[in-house]
Coordinates of C-alpha atoms in Angstrom, one line a residue:
X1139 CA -24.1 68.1 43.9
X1140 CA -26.4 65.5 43.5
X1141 CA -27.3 65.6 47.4
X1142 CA -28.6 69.2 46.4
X1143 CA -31.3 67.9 43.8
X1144 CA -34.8 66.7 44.2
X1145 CA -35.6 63.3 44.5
X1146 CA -37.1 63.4 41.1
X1147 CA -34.5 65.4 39.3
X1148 CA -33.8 64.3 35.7
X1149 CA -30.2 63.0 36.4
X1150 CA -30.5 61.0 33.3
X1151 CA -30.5 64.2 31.1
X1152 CA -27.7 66.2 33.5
X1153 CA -25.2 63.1 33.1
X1154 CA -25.4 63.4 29.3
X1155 CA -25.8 67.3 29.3
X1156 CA -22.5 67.5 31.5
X1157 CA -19.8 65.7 29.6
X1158 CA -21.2 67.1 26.4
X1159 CA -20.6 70.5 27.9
X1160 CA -17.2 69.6 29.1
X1161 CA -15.5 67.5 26.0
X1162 CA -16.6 70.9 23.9
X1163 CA -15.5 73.0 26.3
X1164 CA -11.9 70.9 26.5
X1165 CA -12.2 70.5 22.7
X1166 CA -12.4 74.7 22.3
X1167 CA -9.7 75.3 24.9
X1168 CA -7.3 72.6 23.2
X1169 CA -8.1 74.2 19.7
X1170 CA -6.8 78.1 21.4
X1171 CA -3.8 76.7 23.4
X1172 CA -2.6 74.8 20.5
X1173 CA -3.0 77.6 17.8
X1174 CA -1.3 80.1 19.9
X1175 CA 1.8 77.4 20.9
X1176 CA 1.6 77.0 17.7
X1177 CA 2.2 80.4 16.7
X1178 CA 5.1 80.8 19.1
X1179 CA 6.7 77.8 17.4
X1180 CA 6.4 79.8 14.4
X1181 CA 7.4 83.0 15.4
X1182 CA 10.4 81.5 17.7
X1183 CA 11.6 78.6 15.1
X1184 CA 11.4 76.5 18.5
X1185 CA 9.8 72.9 17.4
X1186 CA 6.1 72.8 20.1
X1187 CA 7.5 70.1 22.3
X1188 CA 10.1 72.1 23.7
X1189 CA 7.7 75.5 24.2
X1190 CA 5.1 72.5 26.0
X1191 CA 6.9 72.3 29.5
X1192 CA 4.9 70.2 32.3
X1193 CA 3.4 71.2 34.9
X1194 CA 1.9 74.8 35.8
X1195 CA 4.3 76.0 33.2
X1196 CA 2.4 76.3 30.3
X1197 CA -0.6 78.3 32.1
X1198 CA 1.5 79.9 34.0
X1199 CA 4.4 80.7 32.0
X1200 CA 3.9 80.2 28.2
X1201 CA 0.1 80.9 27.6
X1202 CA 0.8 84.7 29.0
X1203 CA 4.1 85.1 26.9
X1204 CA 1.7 84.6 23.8
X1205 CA -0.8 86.4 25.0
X1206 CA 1.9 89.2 25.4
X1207 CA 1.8 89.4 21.8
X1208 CA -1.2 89.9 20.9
X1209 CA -3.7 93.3 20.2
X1210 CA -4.5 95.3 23.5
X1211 CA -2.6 92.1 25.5
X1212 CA -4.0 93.9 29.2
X1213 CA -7.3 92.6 28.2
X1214 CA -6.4 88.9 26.8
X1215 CA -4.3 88.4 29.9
X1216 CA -7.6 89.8 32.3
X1217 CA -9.4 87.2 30.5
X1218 CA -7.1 84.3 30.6
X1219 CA -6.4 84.5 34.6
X1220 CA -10.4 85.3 35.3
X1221 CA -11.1 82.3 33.7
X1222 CA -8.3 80.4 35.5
X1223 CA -9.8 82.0 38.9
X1224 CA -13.3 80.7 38.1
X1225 CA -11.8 77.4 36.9
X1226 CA -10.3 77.1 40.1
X1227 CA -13.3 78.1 42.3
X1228 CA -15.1 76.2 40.4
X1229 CA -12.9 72.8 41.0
X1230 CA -12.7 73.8 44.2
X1231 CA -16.6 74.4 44.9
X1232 CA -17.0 70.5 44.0
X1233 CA -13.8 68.8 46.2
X1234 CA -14.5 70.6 48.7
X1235 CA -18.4 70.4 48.9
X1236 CA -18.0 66.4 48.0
X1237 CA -16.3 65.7 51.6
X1238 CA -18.2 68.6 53.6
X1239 CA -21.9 67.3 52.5
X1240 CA -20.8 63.5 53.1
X1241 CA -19.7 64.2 56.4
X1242 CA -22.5 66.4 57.0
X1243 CA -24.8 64.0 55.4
X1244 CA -23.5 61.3 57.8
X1245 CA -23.8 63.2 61.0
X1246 CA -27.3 65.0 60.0
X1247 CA -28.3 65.2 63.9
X1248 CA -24.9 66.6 65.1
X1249 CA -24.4 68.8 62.1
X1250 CA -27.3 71.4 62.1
X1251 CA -28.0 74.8 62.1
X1252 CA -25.2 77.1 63.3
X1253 CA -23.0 74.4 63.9
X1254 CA -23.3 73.1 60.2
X1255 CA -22.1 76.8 59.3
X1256 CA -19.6 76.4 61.8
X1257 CA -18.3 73.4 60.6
X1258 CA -18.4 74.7 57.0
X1259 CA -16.2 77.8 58.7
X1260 CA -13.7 75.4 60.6
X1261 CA -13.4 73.2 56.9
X1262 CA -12.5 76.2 55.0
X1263 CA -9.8 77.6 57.4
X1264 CA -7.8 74.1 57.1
X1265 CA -8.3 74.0 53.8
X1266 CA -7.0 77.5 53.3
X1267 CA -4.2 76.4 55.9
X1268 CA -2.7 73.3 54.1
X1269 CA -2.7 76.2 51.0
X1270 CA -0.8 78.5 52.4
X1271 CA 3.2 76.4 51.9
X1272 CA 1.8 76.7 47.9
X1273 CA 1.8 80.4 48.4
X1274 CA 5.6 80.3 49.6
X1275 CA 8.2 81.2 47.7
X1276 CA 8.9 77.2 47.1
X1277 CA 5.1 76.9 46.7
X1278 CA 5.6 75.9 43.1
X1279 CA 7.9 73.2 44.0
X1280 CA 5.7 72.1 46.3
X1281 CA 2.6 72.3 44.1
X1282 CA 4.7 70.6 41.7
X1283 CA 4.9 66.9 43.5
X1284 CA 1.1 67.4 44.6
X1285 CA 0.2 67.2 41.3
X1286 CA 2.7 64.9 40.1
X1287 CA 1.5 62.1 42.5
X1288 CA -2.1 63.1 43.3
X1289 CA -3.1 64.4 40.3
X1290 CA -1.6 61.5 38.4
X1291 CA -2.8 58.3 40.4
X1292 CA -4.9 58.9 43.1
X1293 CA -8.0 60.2 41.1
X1294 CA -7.6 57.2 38.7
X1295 CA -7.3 54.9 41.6
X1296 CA -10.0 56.0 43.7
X1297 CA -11.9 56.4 40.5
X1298 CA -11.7 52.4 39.0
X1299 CA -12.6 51.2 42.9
X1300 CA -16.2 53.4 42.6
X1301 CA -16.5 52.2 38.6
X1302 CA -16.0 48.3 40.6
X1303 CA -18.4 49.0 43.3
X1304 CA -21.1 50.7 41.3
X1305 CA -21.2 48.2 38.2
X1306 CA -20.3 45.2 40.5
X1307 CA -20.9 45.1 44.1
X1308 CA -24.0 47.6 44.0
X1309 CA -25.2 46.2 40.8
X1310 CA -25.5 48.1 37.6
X1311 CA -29.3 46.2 37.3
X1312 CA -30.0 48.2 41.2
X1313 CA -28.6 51.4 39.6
X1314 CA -30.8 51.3 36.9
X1315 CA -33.7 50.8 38.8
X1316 CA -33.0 53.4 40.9
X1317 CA -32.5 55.5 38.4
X1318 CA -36.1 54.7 36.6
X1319 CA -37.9 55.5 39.9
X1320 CA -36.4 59.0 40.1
X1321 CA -36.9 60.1 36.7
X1322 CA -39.8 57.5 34.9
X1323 CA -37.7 56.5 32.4
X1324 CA -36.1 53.1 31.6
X1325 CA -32.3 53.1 30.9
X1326 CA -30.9 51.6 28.4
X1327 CA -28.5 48.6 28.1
X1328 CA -26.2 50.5 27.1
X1329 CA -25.4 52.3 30.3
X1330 CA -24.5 49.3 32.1
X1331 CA -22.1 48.1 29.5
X1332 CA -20.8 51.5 30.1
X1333 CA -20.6 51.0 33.9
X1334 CA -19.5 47.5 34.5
X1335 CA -17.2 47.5 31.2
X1336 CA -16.0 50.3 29.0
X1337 CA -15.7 53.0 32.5
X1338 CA -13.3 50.2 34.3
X1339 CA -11.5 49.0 31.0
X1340 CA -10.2 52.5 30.1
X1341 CA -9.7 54.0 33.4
X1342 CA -7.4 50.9 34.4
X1343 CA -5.5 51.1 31.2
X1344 CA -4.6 54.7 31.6
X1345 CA -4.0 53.9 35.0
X1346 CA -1.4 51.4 33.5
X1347 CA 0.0 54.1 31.2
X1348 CA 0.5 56.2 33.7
X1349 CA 2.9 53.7 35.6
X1350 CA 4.5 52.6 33.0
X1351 CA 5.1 55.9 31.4
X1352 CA 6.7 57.3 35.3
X1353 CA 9.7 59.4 35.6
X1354 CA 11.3 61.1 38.9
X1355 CA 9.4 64.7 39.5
X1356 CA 11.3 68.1 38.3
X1357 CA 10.4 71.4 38.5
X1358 CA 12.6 73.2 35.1
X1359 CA 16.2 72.1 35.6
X1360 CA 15.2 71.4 39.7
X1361 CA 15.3 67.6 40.5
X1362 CA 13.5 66.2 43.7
X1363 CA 16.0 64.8 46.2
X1364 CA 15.0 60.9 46.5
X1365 CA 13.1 61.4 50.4
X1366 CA 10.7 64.5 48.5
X1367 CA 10.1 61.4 46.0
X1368 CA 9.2 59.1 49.1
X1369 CA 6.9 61.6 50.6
X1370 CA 5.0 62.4 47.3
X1371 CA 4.1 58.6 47.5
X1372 CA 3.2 58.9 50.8
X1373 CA 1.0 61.2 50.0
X1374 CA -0.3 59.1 47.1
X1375 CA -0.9 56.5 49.2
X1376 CA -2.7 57.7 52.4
X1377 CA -5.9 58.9 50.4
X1378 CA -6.2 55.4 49.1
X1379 CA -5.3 53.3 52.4
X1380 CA -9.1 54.5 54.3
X1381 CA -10.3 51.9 51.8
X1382 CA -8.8 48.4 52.2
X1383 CA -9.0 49.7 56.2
X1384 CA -12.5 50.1 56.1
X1385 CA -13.2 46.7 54.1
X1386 CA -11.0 45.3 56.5
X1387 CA -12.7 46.4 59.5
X1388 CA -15.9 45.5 58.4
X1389 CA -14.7 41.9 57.4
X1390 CA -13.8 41.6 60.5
X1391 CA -16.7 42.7 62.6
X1392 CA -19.2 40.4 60.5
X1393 CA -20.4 37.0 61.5
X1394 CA -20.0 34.2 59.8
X1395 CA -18.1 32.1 57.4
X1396 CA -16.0 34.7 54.6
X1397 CA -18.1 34.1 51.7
X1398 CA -21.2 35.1 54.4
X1399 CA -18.9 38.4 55.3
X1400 CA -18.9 39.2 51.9
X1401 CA -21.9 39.1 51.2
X1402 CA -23.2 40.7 53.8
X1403 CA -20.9 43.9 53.3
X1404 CA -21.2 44.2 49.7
X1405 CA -25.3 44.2 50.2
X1406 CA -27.2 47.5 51.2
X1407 CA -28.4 47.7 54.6
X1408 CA -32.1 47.7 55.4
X1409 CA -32.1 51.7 56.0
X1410 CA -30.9 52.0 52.9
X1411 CA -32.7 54.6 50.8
X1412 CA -33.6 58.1 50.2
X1413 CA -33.4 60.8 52.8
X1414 CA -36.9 61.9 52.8
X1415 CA -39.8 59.7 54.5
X1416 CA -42.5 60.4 51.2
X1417 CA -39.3 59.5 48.9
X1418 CA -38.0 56.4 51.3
X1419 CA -41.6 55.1 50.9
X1420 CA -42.0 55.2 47.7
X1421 CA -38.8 53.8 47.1
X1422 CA -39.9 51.3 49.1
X1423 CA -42.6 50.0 47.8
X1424 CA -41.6 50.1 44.2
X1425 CA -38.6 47.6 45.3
X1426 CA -41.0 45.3 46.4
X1427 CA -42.9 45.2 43.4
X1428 CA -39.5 44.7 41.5
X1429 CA -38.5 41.4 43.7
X1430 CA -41.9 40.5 44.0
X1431 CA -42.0 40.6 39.8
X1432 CA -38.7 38.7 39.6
X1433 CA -40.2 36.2 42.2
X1434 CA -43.3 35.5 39.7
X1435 CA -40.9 35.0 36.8
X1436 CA -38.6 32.7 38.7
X1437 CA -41.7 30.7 39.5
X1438 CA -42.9 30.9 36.0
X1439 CA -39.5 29.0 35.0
X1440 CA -39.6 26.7 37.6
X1441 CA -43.1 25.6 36.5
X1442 CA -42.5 25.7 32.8
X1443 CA -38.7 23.7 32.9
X1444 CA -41.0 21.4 34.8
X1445 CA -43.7 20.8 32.6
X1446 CA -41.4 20.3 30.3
X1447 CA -39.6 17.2 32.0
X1448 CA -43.0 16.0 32.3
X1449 CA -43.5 16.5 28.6
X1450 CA -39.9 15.0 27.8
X1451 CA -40.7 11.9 30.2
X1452 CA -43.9 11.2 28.8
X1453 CA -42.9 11.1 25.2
X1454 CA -39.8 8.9 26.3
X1455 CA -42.1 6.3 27.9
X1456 CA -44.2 6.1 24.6
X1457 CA -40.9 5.4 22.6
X1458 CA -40.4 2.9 25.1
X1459 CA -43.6 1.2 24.9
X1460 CA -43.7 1.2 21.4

């Protein structure tokens, strides 16, 4: 979490460290899944894209019938559902520290001390609450339209809004900034093509795939009845509505004219910075330099495209007198 880190962390090195780590690590899983699928294809003379069922099926289902085949299987299959277990804590570590430190993060005063670890406690027994229908014995019917509507557009949704409001609204030029007082080092161009094009282009377009490609949920030969279809998009829905409601709200509370709303809720307020008073004033005063730069070379154009004119003018008067 970046929260955790210190002001001056190196989170230009971590966000190229990071998806490195995790494209090899989704490159060497796909390699093992598919050679074993493949083997079963093999073994059963059943083509792979009927042994690849949706879902939970393949981890849960086909992965451990080829691991059932293999030398001393007890051990691959301890392996395979330890890693699923730390997978899964793992995935859960980050959701569920995202919303706990932003709410924390937001109520600093409020939540402290015991009643942060209160708070914590209280988060984690709802949590484990709204889990307990998936340990049911329709749990994996229930998992099944979570995932199916979640899983599938809500992430992609939620994620293309903060790929808009970083590259666009914030300002990929601001982030960069930013990002060169924390770690001392310049970023390059590149990055913000990243942010304000390439991140938005693809996640929109699988985002279009995704609708396009759509088909009713089903669980094996189990087909949802059309009001479990109406309440997986429901549920696909209600993380997303807290945004436009927000926007709206804040619209609505600002003064002046709409283009003046705007722009005064897409721009940072003035406490914005970092947490820590040493941090917030250095922060501070390296902006200033920043405007105060851009300043000087705005009123080294002016004065230049004027000398210019003057330049222009004069010559045209000579023609003219000659």
């Amino acid at each position: 979490m970046a929260s955790y880190n210190r002001f001056h962390h190196n989170c230009y090195r971590t966000s190229i460290f990071i998806p490195i780590v995790d494209a090899a690590t989704s490159c060497y899983a796909g390699f093992v899944i598919f050679c074993i699928i493949g083997h079963m294809s093999h073994e059963s003379g059943v083509d792979i894209d009927k042994l690849l069922v949706p879902g939970p099926g393949l981890a849960f289902v086909v992965y451990p019938a080829a691991l059932s085949k293999l030398p001393i299987p007890q051990l691959w299959s301890v392996i395979f559902f330890l890693t699923l277990l730390t997978l899964g804590i793992d995935s859960q570590f980050t959701t569920f520290e995202t919303v706990t430190s932003a709410i924390i993060d937001q109520y600093p005063r409020l939540l402290h001390g015991a009643r942060k670890t209160i708070f914590i406690a209280l988060a984690c027994l709802l949590a484990f609450c709204l889990g307990l229908p998936c340990a049911t014995r329709a749990g994996m019917y229930i998992f099944q339209i979570i995932d199916w509507y979640y899983a599938a557009y809500v992430l992609f949704v939620i994620t293309l809004l903060e790929c808009i409001a970083i590259g666009w609204i914030y300002g990929a030029p601001r982030l960069s900034f930013e990002v060169q007082i924390m770690t001392s080092q310049k970023l390059n161009i590149l990055w913000r093509i990243l942010w304000q094009f390439v991140s938005p282009v693809f996640i929109f377009a699988i985002l279009v795939i995704t609708f396009i490609g759509y088909s009713p949920p089903s669980y094996g030969p189990v087909t949802y009845p059309r009001y479990v279809i109406a309440i997986g998009w429901t549920m696909a829905t209600i993380p997303v509505l807290p945004i436009p409601i927000y926007m709206l709200y804040k619209l609505i509370n600002a003064r002046g004219t709409l283009l003046e709303r705007l722009r005064q809720v897409t721009a940072p307020t003035a406490d914005w910075g970092p947490a820590q008073e040493d941090n917030r004033h250095e922060y501070r005063v390296k902006l200033n330099e920043m405007r105060n730069q851009k300043q000087l070379v705005t009123v080294k154009n002016h004065e230049e495209d004027g000398e210019s004119s003057m330049l222009k003018e004069e010559e045209c008067n000579r023609i003219t007198t000659c």
